[in-house]
Tab-separated table of C-alpha atoms in Angstrom:
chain	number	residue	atom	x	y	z
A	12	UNK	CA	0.000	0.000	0.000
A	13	UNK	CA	1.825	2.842	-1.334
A	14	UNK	CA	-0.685	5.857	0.052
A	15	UNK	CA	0.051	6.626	3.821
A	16	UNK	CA	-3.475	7.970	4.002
A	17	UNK	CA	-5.600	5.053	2.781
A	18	UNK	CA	-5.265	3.056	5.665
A	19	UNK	CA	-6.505	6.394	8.087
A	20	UNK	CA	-9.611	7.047	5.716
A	21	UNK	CA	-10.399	2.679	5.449
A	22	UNK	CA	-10.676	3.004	9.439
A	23	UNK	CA	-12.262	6.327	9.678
A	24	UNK	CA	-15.402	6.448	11.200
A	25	UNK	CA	-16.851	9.612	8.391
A	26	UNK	CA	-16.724	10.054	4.630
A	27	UNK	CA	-14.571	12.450	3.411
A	28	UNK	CA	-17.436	15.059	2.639
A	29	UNK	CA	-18.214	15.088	6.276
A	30	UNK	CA	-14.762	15.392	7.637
A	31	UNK	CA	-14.318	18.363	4.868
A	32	UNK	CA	-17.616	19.963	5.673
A	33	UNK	CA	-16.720	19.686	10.342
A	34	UNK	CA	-13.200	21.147	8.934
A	35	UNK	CA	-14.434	24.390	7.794
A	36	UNK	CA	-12.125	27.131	9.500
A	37	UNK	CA	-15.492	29.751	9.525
A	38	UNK	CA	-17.701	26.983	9.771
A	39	UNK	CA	-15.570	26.084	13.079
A	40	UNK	CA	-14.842	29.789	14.333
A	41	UNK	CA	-18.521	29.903	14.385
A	42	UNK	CA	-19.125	27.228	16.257
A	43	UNK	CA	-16.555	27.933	18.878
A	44	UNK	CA	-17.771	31.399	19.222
A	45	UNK	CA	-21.276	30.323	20.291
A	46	UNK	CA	-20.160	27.639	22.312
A	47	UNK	CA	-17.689	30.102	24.347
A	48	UNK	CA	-20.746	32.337	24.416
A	49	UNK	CA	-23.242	30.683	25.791
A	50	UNK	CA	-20.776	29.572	28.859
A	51	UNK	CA	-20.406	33.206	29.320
A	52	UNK	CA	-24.250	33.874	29.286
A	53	UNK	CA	-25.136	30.945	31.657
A	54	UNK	CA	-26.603	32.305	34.657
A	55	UNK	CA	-26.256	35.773	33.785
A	56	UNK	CA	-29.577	35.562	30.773
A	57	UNK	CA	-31.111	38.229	32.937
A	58	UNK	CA	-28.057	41.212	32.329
A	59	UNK	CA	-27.005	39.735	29.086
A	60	UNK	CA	-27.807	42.227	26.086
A	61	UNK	CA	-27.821	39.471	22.823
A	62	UNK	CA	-27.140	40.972	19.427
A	63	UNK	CA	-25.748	37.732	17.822
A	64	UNK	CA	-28.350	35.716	16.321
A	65	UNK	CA	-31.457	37.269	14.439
A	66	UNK	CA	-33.712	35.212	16.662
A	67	UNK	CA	-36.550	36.721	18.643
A	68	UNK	CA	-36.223	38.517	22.136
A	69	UNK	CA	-40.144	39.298	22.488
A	70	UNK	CA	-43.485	37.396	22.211
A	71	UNK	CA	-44.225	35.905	19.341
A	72	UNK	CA	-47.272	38.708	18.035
A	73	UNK	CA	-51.057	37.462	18.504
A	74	UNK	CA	-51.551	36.871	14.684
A	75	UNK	CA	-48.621	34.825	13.963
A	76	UNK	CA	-49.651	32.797	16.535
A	77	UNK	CA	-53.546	32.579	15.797
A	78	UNK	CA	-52.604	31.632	12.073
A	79	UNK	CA	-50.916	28.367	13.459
A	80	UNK	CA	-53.397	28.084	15.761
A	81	UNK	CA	-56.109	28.082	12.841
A	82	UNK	CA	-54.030	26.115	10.584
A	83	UNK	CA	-53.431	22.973	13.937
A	84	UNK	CA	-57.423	22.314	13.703
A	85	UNK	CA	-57.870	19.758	10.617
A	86	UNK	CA	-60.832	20.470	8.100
A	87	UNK	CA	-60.670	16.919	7.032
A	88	UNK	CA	-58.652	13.471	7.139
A	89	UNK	CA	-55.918	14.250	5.218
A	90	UNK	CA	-54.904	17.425	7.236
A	91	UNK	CA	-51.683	15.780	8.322
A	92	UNK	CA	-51.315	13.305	5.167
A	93	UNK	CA	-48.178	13.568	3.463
A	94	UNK	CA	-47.765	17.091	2.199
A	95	UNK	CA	-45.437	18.044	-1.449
A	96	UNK	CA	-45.862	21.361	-3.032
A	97	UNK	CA	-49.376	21.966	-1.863
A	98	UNK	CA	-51.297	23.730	-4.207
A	99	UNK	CA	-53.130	26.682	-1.864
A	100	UNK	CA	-49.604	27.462	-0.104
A	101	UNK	CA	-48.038	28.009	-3.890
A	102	UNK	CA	-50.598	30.010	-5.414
A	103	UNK	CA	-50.512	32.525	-2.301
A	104	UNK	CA	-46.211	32.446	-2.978
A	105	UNK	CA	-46.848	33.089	-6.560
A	106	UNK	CA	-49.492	35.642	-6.041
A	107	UNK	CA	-46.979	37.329	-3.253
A	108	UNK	CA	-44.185	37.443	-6.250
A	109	UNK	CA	-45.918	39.297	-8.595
A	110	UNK	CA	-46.950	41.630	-6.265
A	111	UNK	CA	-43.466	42.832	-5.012
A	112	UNK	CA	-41.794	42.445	-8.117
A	113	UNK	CA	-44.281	42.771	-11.011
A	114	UNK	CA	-43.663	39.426	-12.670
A	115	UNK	CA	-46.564	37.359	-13.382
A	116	UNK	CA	-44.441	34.092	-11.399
A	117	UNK	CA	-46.721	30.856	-11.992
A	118	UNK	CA	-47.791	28.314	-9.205
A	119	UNK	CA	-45.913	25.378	-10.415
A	120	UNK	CA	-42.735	27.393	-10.778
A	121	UNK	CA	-42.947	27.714	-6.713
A	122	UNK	CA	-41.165	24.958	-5.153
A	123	UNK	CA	-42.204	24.945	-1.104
A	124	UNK	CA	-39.108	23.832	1.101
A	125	UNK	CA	-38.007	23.652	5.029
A	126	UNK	CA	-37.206	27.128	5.224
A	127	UNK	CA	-33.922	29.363	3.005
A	128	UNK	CA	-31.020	26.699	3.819
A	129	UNK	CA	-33.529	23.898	1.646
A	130	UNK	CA	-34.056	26.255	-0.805
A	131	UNK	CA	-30.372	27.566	-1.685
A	132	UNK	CA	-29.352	24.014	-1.493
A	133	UNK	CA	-31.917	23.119	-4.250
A	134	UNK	CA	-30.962	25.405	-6.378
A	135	UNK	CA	-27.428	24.379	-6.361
A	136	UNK	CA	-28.486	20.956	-6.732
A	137	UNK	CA	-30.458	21.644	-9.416
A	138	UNK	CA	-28.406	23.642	-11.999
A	139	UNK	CA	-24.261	22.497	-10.661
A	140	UNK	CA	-22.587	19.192	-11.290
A	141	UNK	CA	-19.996	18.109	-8.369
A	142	UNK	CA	-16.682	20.330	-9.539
A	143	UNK	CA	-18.575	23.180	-10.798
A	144	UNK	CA	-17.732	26.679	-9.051
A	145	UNK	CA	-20.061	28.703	-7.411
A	146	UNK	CA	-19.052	32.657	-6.675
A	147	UNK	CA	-20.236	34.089	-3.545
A	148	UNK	CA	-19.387	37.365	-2.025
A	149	UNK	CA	-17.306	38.472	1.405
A	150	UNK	CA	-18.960	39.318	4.144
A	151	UNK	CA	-21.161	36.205	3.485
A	152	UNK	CA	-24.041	34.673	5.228
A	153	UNK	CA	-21.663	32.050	6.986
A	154	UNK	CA	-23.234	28.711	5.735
A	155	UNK	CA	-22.901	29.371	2.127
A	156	UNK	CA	-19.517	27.480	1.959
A	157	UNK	CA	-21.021	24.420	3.645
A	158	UNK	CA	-23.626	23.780	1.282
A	159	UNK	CA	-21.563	24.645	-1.866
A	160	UNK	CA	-19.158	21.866	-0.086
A	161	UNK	CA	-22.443	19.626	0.699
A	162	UNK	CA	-23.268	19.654	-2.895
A	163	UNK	CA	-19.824	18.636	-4.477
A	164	UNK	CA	-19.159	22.292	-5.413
A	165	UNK	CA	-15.989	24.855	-5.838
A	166	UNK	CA	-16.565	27.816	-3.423
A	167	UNK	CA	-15.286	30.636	-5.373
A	168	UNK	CA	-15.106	33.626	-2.644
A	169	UNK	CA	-14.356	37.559	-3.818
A	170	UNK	CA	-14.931	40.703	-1.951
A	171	UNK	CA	-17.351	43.173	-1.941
A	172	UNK	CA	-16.697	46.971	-1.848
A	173	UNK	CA	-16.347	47.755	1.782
A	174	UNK	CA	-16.724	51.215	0.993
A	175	UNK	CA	-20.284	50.787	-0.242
A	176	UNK	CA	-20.852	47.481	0.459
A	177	UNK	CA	-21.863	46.947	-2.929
A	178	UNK	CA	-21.061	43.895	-4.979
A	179	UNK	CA	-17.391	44.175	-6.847
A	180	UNK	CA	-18.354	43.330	-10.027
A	181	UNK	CA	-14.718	43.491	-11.271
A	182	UNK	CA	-14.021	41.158	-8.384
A	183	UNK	CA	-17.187	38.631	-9.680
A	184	UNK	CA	-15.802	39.208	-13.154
A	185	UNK	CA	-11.847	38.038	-12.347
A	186	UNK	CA	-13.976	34.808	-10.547
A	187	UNK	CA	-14.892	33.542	-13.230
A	188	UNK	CA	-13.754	30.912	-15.226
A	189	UNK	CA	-15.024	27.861	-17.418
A	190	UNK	CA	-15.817	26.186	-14.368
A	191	UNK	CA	-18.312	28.931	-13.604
A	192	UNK	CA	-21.797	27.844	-13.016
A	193	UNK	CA	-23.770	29.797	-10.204
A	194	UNK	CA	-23.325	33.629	-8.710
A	195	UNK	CA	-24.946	33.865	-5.487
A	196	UNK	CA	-26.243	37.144	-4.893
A	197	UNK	CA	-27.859	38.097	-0.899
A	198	UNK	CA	-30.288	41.288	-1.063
A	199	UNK	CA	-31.079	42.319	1.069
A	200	UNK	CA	-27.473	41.695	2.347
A	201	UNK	CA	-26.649	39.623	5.521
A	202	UNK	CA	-24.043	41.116	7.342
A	203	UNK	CA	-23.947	44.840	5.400
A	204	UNK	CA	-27.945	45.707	5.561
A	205	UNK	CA	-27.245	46.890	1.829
A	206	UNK	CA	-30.179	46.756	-0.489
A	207	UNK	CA	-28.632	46.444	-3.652
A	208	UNK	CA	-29.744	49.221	-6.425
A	209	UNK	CA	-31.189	48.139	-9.695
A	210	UNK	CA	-28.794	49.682	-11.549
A	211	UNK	CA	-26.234	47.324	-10.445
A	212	UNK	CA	-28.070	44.760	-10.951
A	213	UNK	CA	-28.325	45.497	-14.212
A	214	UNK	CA	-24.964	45.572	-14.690
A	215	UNK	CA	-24.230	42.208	-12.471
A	216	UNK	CA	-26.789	41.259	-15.636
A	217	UNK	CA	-24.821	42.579	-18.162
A	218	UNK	CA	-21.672	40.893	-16.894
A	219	UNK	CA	-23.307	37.269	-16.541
A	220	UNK	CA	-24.234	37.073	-20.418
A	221	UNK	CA	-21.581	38.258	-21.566
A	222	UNK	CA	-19.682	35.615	-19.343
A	223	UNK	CA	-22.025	32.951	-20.061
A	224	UNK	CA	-21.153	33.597	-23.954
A	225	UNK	CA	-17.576	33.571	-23.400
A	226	UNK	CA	-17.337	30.036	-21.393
A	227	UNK	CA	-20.171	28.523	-23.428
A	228	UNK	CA	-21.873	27.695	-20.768
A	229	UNK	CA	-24.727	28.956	-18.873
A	230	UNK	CA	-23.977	30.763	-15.761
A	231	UNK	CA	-27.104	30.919	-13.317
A	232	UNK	CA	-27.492	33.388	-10.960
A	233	UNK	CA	-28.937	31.870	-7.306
A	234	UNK	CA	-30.980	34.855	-5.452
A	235	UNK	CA	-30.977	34.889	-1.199
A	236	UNK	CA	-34.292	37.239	-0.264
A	237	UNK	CA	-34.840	36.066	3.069
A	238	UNK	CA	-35.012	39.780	4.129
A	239	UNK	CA	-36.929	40.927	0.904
A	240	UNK	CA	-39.983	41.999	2.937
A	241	UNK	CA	-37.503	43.895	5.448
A	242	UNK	CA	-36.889	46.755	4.068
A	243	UNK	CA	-36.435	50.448	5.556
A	244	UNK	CA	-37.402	53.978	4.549
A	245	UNK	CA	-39.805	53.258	1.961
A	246	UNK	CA	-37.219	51.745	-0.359
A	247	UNK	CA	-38.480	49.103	-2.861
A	248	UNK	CA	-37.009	46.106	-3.302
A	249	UNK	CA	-35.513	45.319	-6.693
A	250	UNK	CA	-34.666	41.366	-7.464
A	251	UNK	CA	-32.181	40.369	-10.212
A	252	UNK	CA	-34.871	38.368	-11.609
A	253	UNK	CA	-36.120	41.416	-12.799
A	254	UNK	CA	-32.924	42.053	-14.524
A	255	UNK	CA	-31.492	38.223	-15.262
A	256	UNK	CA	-34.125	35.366	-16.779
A	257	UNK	CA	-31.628	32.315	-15.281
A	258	UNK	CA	-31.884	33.722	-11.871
A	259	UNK	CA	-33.119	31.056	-9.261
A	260	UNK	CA	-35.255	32.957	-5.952
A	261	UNK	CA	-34.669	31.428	-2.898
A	262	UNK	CA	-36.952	32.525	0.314
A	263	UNK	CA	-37.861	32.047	4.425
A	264	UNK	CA	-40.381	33.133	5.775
A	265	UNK	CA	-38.801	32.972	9.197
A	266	UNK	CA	-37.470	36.537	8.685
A	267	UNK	CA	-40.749	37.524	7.602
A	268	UNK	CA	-42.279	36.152	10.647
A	269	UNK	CA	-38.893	36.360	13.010
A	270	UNK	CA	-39.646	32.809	13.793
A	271	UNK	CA	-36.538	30.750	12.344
A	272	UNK	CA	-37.829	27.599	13.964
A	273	UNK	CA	-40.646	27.271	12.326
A	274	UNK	CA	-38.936	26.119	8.789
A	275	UNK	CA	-40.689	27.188	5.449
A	276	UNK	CA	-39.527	28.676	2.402
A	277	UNK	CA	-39.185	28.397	-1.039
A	278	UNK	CA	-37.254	28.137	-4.542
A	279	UNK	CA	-38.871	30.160	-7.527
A	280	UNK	CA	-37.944	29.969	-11.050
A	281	UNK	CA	-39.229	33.170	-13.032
A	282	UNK	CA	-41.747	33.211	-15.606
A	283	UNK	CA	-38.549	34.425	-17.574
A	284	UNK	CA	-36.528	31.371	-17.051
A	285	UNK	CA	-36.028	29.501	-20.421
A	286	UNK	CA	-35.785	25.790	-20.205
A	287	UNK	CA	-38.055	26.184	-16.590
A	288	UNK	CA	-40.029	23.290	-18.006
A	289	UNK	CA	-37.106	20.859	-18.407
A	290	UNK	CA	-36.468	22.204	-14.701
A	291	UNK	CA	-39.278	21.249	-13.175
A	292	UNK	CA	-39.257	17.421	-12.665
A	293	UNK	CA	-35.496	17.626	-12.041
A	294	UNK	CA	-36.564	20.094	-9.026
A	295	UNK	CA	-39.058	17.936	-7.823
A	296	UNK	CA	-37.016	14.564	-7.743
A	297	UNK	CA	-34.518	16.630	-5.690
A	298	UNK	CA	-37.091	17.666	-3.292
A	299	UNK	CA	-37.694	13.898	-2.497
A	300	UNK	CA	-34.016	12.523	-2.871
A	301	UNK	CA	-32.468	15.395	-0.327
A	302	UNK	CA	-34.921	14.275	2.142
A	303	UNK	CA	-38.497	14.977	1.533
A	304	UNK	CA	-37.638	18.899	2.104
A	305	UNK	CA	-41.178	20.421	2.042
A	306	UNK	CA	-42.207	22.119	4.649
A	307	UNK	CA	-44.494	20.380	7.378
A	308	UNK	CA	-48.278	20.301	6.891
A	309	UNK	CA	-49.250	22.479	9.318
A	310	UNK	CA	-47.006	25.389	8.004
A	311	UNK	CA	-48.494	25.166	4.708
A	312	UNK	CA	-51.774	25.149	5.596
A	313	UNK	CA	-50.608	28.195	7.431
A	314	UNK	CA	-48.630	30.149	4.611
A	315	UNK	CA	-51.306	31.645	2.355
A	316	UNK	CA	-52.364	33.768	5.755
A	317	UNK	CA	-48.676	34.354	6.480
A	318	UNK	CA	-48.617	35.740	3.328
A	319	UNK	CA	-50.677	38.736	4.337
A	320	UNK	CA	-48.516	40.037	6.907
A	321	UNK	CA	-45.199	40.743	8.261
A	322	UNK	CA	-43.593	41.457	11.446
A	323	UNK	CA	-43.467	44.926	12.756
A	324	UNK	CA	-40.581	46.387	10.327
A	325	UNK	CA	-41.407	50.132	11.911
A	326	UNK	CA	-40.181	48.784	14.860
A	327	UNK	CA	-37.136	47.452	13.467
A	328	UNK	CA	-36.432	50.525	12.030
A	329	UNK	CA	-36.517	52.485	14.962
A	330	UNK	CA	-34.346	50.235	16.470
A	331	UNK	CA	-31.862	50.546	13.704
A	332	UNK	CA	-31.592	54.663	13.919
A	333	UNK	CA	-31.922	54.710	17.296
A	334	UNK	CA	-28.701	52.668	17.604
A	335	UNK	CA	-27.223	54.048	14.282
A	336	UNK	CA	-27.275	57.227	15.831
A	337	UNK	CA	-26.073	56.772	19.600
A	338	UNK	CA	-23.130	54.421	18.535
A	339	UNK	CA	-22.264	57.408	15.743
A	340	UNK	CA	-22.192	60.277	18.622
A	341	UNK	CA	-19.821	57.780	20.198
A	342	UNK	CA	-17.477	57.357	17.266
A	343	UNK	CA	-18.097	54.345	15.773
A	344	UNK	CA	-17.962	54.068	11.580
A	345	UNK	CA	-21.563	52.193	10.167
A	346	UNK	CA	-23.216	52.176	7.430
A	347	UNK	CA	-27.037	53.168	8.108
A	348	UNK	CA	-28.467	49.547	6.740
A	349	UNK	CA	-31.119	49.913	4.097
A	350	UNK	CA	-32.753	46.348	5.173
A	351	UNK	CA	-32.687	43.042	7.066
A	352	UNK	CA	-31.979	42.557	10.859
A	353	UNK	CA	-28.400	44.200	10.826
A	354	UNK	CA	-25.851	46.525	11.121
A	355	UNK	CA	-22.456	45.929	10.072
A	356	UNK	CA	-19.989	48.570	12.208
A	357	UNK	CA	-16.434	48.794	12.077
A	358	UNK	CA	-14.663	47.902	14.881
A	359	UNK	CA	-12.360	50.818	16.752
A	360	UNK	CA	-9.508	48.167	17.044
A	361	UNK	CA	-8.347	45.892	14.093
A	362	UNK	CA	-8.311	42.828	15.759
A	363	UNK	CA	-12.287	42.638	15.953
A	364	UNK	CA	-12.247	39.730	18.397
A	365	UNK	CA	-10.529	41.350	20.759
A	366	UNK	CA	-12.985	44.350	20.435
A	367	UNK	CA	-15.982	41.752	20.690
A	368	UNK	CA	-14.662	40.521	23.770
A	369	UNK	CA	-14.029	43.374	25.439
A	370	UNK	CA	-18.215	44.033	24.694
A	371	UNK	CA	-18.576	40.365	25.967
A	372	UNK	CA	-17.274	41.032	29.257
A	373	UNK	CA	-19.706	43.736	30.009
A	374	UNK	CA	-22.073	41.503	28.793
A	375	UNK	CA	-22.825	42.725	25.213
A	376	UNK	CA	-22.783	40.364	22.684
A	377	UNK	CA	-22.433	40.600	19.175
A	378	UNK	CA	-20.272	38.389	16.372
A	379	UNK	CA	-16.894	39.850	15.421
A	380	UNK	CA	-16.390	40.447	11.671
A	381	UNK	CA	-13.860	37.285	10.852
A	382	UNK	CA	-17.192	35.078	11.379
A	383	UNK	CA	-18.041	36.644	8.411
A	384	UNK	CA	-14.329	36.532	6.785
A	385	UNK	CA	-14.120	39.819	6.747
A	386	UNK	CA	-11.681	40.764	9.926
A	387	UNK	CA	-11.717	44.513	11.336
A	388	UNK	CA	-16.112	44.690	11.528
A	389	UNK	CA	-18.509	43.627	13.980
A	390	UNK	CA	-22.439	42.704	13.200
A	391	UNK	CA	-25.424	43.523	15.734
A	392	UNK	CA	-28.514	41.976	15.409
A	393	UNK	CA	-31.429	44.603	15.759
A	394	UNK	CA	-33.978	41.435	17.145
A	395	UNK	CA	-32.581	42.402	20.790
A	396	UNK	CA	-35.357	44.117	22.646
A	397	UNK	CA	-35.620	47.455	23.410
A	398	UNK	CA	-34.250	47.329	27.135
A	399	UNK	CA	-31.264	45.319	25.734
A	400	UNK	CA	-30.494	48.188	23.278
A	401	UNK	CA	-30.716	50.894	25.985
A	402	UNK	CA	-28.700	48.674	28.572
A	403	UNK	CA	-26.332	48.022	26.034
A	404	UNK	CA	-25.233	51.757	25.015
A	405	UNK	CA	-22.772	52.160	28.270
A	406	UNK	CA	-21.089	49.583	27.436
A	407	UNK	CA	-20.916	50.818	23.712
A	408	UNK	CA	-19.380	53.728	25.160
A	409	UNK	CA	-16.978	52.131	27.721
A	410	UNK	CA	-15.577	49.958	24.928
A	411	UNK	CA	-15.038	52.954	22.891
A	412	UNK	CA	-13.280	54.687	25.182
A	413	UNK	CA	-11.374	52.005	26.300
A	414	UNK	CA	-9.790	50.777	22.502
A	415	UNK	CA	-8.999	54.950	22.242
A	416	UNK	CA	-7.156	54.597	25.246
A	417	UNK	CA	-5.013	51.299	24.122
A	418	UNK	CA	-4.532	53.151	20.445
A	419	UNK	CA	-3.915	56.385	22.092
A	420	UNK	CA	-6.267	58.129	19.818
């Protein structure tokens, strides 16, 4: 036996893609992080101000709750059969669609799945052959790389403009190569809060056929709009499927709803999508094969009501400028974000962990900017209640004034 490793990986209790997948250094960081954190927390939940996660700190509200109530009492005896793409719970997706973006998006182009991470995983499945590179942008939502690795993929990673936070398309553009097969695109963006303007979508357009006809090959662009309903200021929302026919939507309500346990979602193909026919039993086989990833009865008995309404975004908002504009009078450099649950600040210090921890030990917490591979920012999640905000501004402040003193500014 001539290769030192084969006898290691014949005894090994995992496959290789699992071993990869655990071996993750951001997929590990983050892990570590929350496990240090929530020794810290324990027995201290009652001073602790949490800005990590974008779960819930409040009650759930009275209709969200009623509409799963409702949805629990069965109208016949197949309430709780097995459940696919059930044919109310599209319609009311598809009906949704056109309304925010103006396309005319067709019920059995809406594919129902256990919440976002089903749905971007579909789409990968569904258009990329193990090898095939997929191009995602830094700051990323963290678990991209995972399922890119899940799926037999090349994570491709470039930069975005950390000026603007918009996507680099010159950095997109130098990604490519004849390996190329997906772009995934996040807008509302997860760290940044960046809504991303039509205009550069258009040109993100632009740039993907003119790639595509280089490579001879199609190069698909996968869409992340968890947050597309979370939007501030008025601003509408534009999609690149309203700029790019092979663009795949992916969706959860749990932002809609701030309830991230409760796991439904979606994959959309656009009434512009050519060869969408051809796609649609391939979508469906994968929906079985990847383990019967619909969505649970109840919750899509429950969507076309959760369709009609939203968590209180107003409130979000004022959470956003009322902490936008305290940690600004204290010094700190952010972005005001345009949507989502976030703001993305750079930390005083360049070594953001260290910054982080100095928050942690006054019991703030909030995730350092190398979860996020992007060293030197910090993210704060704006689902922390009100009291945590206002409890957490001192130590804002003290944590300010304390990295001026170490850099002597």
């Amino acid at each position: 036996m001539t290769d030192s490793a084969t006898p290691s990986r014949a005894t090994a209790a995992v496959s290789d893609r699992a071993a990869r997948l655990a071996s993750i250094p951001s997929f590990q960081r983050v892990d570590a992080y929350i496990t240090a954190a929530n020794v810290r927390r324990k027995g201290q939940l009652a001073e602790v101000c949490d800005f990590t996660f974008g779960n819930p700190h409040q009650m759930p509200a009275e209709r969200y709750v009623n509409t799963l109530r409702d949805a629990l009492t069965p109208q016949h005896d197949q309430w709780f059969a097995y459940q696919t793409n059930g044919e109310a719970a599209r319609q009311a997706a598809a009906e949704s669609l056109e309304q925010l973006l103006g396309l005319p998006f067709r019920t059995e182009d809406i594919y129902l799945t256990t919440g976002g991470f089903a749905a971007i995983a579909l789409a990968l499945k569904t258009v990329a052959d193990p090898g095939d590179e997929v191009i995602f942008s830094l700051p990323p939502w963290f678990l991209y790389e995972p399922l890119i690795l899940e799926a037999g993929l090349v994570p491709v990673k470039v930069k975005v403009n950390t000026t603007t936070f918009d996507l680099d398309l010159g950095a997109i553009e130098a990604g490519i190569t004849d390996r190329t097969r997906v772009v995934i695109v996040n807008s509302p963006n997860n760290p940044t809060g960046r809504v991303y303007p039509p205009e550069l979508l258009r040109r993100l357009s632009e740039l993907l056929e003119a790639a595509s006809a280089r490579i001879r090959r199609r190069i698909y662009l996968v869409s992340d709009e968890a947050y597309n309903r979370i939007v501030f200021d008025g601003l509408r929302f534009h999609s690149p499927v309203e700029f790019y026919a092979h663009t795949l939507l992916a969706y959860s309500y749990g932002k809609t709803h701030l309830s991230p346990g409760q796991r439904v979602g979606y994959l959309a193909l656009p009434p512009t999508m050519p060869q969408r026919e051809e796609m649609r039993p391939a979508i469906s086989g994968l929906q079985v094969a990847m383990g019967w990833v619909y969505p649970n009865a109840l919750l899509q008995h429950a969507l076309p009501e959760l369709e009609k309404f939203t968590i209180d975004v107003g409130q979000l908002q004022r959470r956003r400028d009322r902490l936008v504009d305290a940690l600004s009078g204290m010094g700190y450099h952010l972005h005001r974000p345009e949507g989502t649950f976030y703001l993305y600040a750079t930390s005083p210090v360049g070594d953001d962990e260290a910054f982080t921890e100095s928050l942690a030990r006054r019991n703030v917490f909030v995730f350092p900017g190398v979860l996020f591979e992007t060293p030197g920012f910090f993210r704060i999640s704006l689902t922390a209640n009100d009291d945590m905000i206002e409890r957490s501004l001192p130590a804002f402040e003290a944590a300010m004034k304390e990295s001026m003193n170490r850099t002597g500014a």
